[in-house]
PDB file of C-alpha atoms in Angstrom:
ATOM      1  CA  UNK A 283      30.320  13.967  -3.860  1.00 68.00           C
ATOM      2  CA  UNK A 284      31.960  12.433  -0.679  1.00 83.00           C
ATOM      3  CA  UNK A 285      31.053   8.560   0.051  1.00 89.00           C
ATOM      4  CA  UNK A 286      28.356   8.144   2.626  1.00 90.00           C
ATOM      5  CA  UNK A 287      29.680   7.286   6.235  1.00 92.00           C
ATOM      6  CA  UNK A 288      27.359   5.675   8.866  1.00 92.00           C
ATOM      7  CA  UNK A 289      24.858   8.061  10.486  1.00 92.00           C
ATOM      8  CA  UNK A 290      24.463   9.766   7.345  1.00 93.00           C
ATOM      9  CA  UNK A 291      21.308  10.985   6.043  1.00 94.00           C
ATOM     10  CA  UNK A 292      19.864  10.518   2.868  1.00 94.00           C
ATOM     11  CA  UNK A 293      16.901  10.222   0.610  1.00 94.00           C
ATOM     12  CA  UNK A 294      15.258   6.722   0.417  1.00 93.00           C
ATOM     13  CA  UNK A 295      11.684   5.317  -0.508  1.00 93.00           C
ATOM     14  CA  UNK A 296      10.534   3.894   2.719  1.00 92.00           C
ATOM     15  CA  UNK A 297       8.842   0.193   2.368  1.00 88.00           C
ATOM     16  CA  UNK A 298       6.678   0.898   5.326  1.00 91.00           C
ATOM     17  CA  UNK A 299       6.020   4.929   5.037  1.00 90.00           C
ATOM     18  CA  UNK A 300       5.361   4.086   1.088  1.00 90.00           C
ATOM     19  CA  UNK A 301       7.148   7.445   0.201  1.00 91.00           C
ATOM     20  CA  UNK A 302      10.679   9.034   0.018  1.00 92.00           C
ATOM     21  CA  UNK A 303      11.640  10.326   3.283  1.00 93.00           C
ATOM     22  CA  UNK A 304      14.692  10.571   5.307  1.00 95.00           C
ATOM     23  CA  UNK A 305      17.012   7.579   5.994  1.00 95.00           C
ATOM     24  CA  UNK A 306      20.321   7.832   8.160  1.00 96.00           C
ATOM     25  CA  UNK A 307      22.784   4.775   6.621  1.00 95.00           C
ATOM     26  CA  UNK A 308      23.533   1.986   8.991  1.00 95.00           C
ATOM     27  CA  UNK A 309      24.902   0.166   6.663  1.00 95.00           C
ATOM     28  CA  UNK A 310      27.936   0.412   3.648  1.00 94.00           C
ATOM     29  CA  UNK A 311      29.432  -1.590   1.277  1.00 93.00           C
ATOM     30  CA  UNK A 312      31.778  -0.491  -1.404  1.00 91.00           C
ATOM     31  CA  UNK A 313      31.171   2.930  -0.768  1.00 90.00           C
ATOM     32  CA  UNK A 314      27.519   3.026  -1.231  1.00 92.00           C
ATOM     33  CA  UNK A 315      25.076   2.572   1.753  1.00 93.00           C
ATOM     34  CA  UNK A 316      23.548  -1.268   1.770  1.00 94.00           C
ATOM     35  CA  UNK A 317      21.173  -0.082   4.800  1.00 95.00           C
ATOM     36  CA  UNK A 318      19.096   2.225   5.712  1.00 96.00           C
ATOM     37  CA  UNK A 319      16.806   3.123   8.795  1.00 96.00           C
ATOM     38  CA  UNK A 320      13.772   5.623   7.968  1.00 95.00           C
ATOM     39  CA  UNK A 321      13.568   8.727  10.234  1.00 94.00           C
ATOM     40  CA  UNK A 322       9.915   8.417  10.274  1.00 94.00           C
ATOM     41  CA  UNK A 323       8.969   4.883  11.188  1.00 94.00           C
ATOM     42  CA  UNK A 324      12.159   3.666  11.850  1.00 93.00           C
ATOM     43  CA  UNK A 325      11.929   0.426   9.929  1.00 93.00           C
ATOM     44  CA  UNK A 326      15.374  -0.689   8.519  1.00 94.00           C
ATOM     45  CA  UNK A 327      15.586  -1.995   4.796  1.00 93.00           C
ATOM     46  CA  UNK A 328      17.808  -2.322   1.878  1.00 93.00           C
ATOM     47  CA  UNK A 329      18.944   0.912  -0.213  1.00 93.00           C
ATOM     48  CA  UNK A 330      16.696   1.502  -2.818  1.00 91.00           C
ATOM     49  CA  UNK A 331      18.651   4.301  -4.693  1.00 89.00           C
ATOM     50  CA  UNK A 332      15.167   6.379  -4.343  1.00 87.00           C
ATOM     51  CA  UNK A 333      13.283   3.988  -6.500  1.00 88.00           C
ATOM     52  CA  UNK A 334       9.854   2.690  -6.005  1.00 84.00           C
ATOM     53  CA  UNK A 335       8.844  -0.679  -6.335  1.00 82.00           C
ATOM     54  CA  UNK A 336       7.134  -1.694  -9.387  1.00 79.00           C
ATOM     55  CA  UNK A 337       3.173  -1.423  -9.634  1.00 75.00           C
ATOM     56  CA  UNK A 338       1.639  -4.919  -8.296  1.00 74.00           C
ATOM     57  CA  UNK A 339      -0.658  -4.650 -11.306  1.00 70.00           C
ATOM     58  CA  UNK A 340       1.130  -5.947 -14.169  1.00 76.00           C
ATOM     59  CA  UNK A 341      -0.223  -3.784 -17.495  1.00 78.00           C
ATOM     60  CA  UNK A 342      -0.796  -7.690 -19.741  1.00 83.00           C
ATOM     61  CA  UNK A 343      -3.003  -8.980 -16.756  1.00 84.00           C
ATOM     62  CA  UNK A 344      -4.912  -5.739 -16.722  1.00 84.00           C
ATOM     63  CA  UNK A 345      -5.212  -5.968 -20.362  1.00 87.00           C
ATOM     64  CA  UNK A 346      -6.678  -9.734 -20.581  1.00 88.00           C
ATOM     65  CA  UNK A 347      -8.960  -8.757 -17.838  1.00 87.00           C
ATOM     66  CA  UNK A 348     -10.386  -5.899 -19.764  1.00 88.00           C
ATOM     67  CA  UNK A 349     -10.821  -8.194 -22.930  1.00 89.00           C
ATOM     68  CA  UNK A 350     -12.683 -10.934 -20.900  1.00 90.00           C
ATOM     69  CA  UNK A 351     -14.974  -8.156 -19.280  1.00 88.00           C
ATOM     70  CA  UNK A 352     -15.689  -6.901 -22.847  1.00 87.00           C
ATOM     71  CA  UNK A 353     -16.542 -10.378 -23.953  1.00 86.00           C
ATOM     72  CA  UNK A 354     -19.076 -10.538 -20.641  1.00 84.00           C
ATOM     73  CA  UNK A 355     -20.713  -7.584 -21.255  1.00 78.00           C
ATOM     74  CA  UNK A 356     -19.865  -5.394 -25.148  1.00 71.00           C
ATOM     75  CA  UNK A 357     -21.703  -2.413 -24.106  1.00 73.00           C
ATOM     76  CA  UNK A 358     -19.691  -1.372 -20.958  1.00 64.00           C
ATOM     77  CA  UNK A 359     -16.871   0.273 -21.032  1.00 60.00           C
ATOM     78  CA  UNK A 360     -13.773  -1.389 -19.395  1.00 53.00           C
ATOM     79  CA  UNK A 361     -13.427  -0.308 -16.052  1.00 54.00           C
ATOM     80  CA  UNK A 362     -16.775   0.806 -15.651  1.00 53.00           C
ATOM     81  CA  UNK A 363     -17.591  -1.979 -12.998  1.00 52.00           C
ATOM     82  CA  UNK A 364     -14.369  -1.000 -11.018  1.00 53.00           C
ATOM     83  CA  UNK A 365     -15.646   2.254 -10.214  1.00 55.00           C
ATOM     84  CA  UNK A 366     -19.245   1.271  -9.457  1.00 52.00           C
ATOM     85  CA  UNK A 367     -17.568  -1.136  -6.950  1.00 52.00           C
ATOM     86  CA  UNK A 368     -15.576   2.019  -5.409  1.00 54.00           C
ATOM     87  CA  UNK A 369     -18.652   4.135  -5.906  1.00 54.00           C
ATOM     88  CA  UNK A 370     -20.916   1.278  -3.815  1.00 51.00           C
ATOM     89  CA  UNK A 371     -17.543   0.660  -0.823  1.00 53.00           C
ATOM     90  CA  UNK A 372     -17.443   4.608  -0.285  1.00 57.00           C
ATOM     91  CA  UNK A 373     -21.761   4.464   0.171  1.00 56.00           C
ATOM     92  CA  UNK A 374     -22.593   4.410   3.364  1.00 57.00           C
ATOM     93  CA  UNK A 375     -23.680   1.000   4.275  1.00 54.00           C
ATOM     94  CA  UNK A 376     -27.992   0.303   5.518  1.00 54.00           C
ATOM     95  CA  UNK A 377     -28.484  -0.085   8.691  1.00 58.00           C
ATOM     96  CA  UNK A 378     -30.313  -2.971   9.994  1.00 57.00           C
ATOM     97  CA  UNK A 379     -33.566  -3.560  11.592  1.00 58.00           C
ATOM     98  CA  UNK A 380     -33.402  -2.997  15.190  1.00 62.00           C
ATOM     99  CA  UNK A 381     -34.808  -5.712  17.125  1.00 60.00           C
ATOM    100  CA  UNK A 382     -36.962  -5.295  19.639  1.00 60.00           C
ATOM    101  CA  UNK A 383     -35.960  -5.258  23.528  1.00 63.00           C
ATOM    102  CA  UNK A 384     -36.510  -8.189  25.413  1.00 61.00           C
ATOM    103  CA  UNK A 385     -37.274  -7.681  29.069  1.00 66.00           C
ATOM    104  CA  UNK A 386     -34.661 -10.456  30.324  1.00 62.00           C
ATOM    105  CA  UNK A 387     -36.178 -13.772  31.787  1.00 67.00           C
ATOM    106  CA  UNK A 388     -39.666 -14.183  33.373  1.00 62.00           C
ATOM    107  CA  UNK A 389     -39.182 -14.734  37.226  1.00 61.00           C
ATOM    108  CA  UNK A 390     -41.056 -17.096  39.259  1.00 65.00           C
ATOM    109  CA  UNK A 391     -42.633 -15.849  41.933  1.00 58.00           C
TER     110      UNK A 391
END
C-alpha cells in the first residue's frame, strides 16, 4: 500500500459524527496521516487508526455500584432501577393544571 498524500481519503472514527466515516488527510508525519478532516461534519482531529474511544463507563466502577445497590436493596436485581429510570424519562410527562384566565386589570371608569 502507497503512503497517504494530502487530500487523501480514508476511513476514520469521527469525534463529532461518533462513527467511522470518511476523512480526507490534511495532515502527515512519517508517512502516516497525523490529521484528518471528516467529510461529514467537517471537524478536524487527530488520526485515530479507526479506533473508538474507550467506553466512559469503566467496568470496576460499574461493578462497586452494583454491589452497593445490592446492599440497598437484596431483592432487586442490579440494574433493575436503571431501566425503570429509562422506562419513567421515555413516559410522557403530566400535564399541569391549567389555570384559569384572568380578564386583565379592572378599569376605572
Amino acid at each position: 500500500m502507497r503512503e497517504p498524500r494530502l487530500g487523501d481519503i480514508i476511513d476514520d472514527y469521527c469525534v463529532r459524527c461518533k462513527r467511522i466515516m470518511n476523512h480526507a488527510v490534511v495532515s502527515v508525519l512519517n508517512g502516516e496521516p497525523a490529521k484528518v478532516r471528516c467529510r461529514t461534519c467537517h471537524s478536524d482531529h487527530d488520526y485515530r487508526h479507526e479506533q473508538a474511544p474507550p467506553p466512559k463507563v469503566d467496568l470496576r466502577k460499574q461493578a462497586l455500584f452494583n454491589e452497593v445497590l445490592k446492599k440497598v436493596d437484596p431483592e432487586s436485581e442490579p440494574g433493575a432501577e436503571v431501566d425503570a429510570l429509562a422506562a419513567a424519562a421515555d413516559a410522557p410527562a403530566p400535564r399541569p393544571a391549567e389555570k384559569p384566565k384572568s380578564k386583565g386589570k379592572a378599569r376605572k371608569s
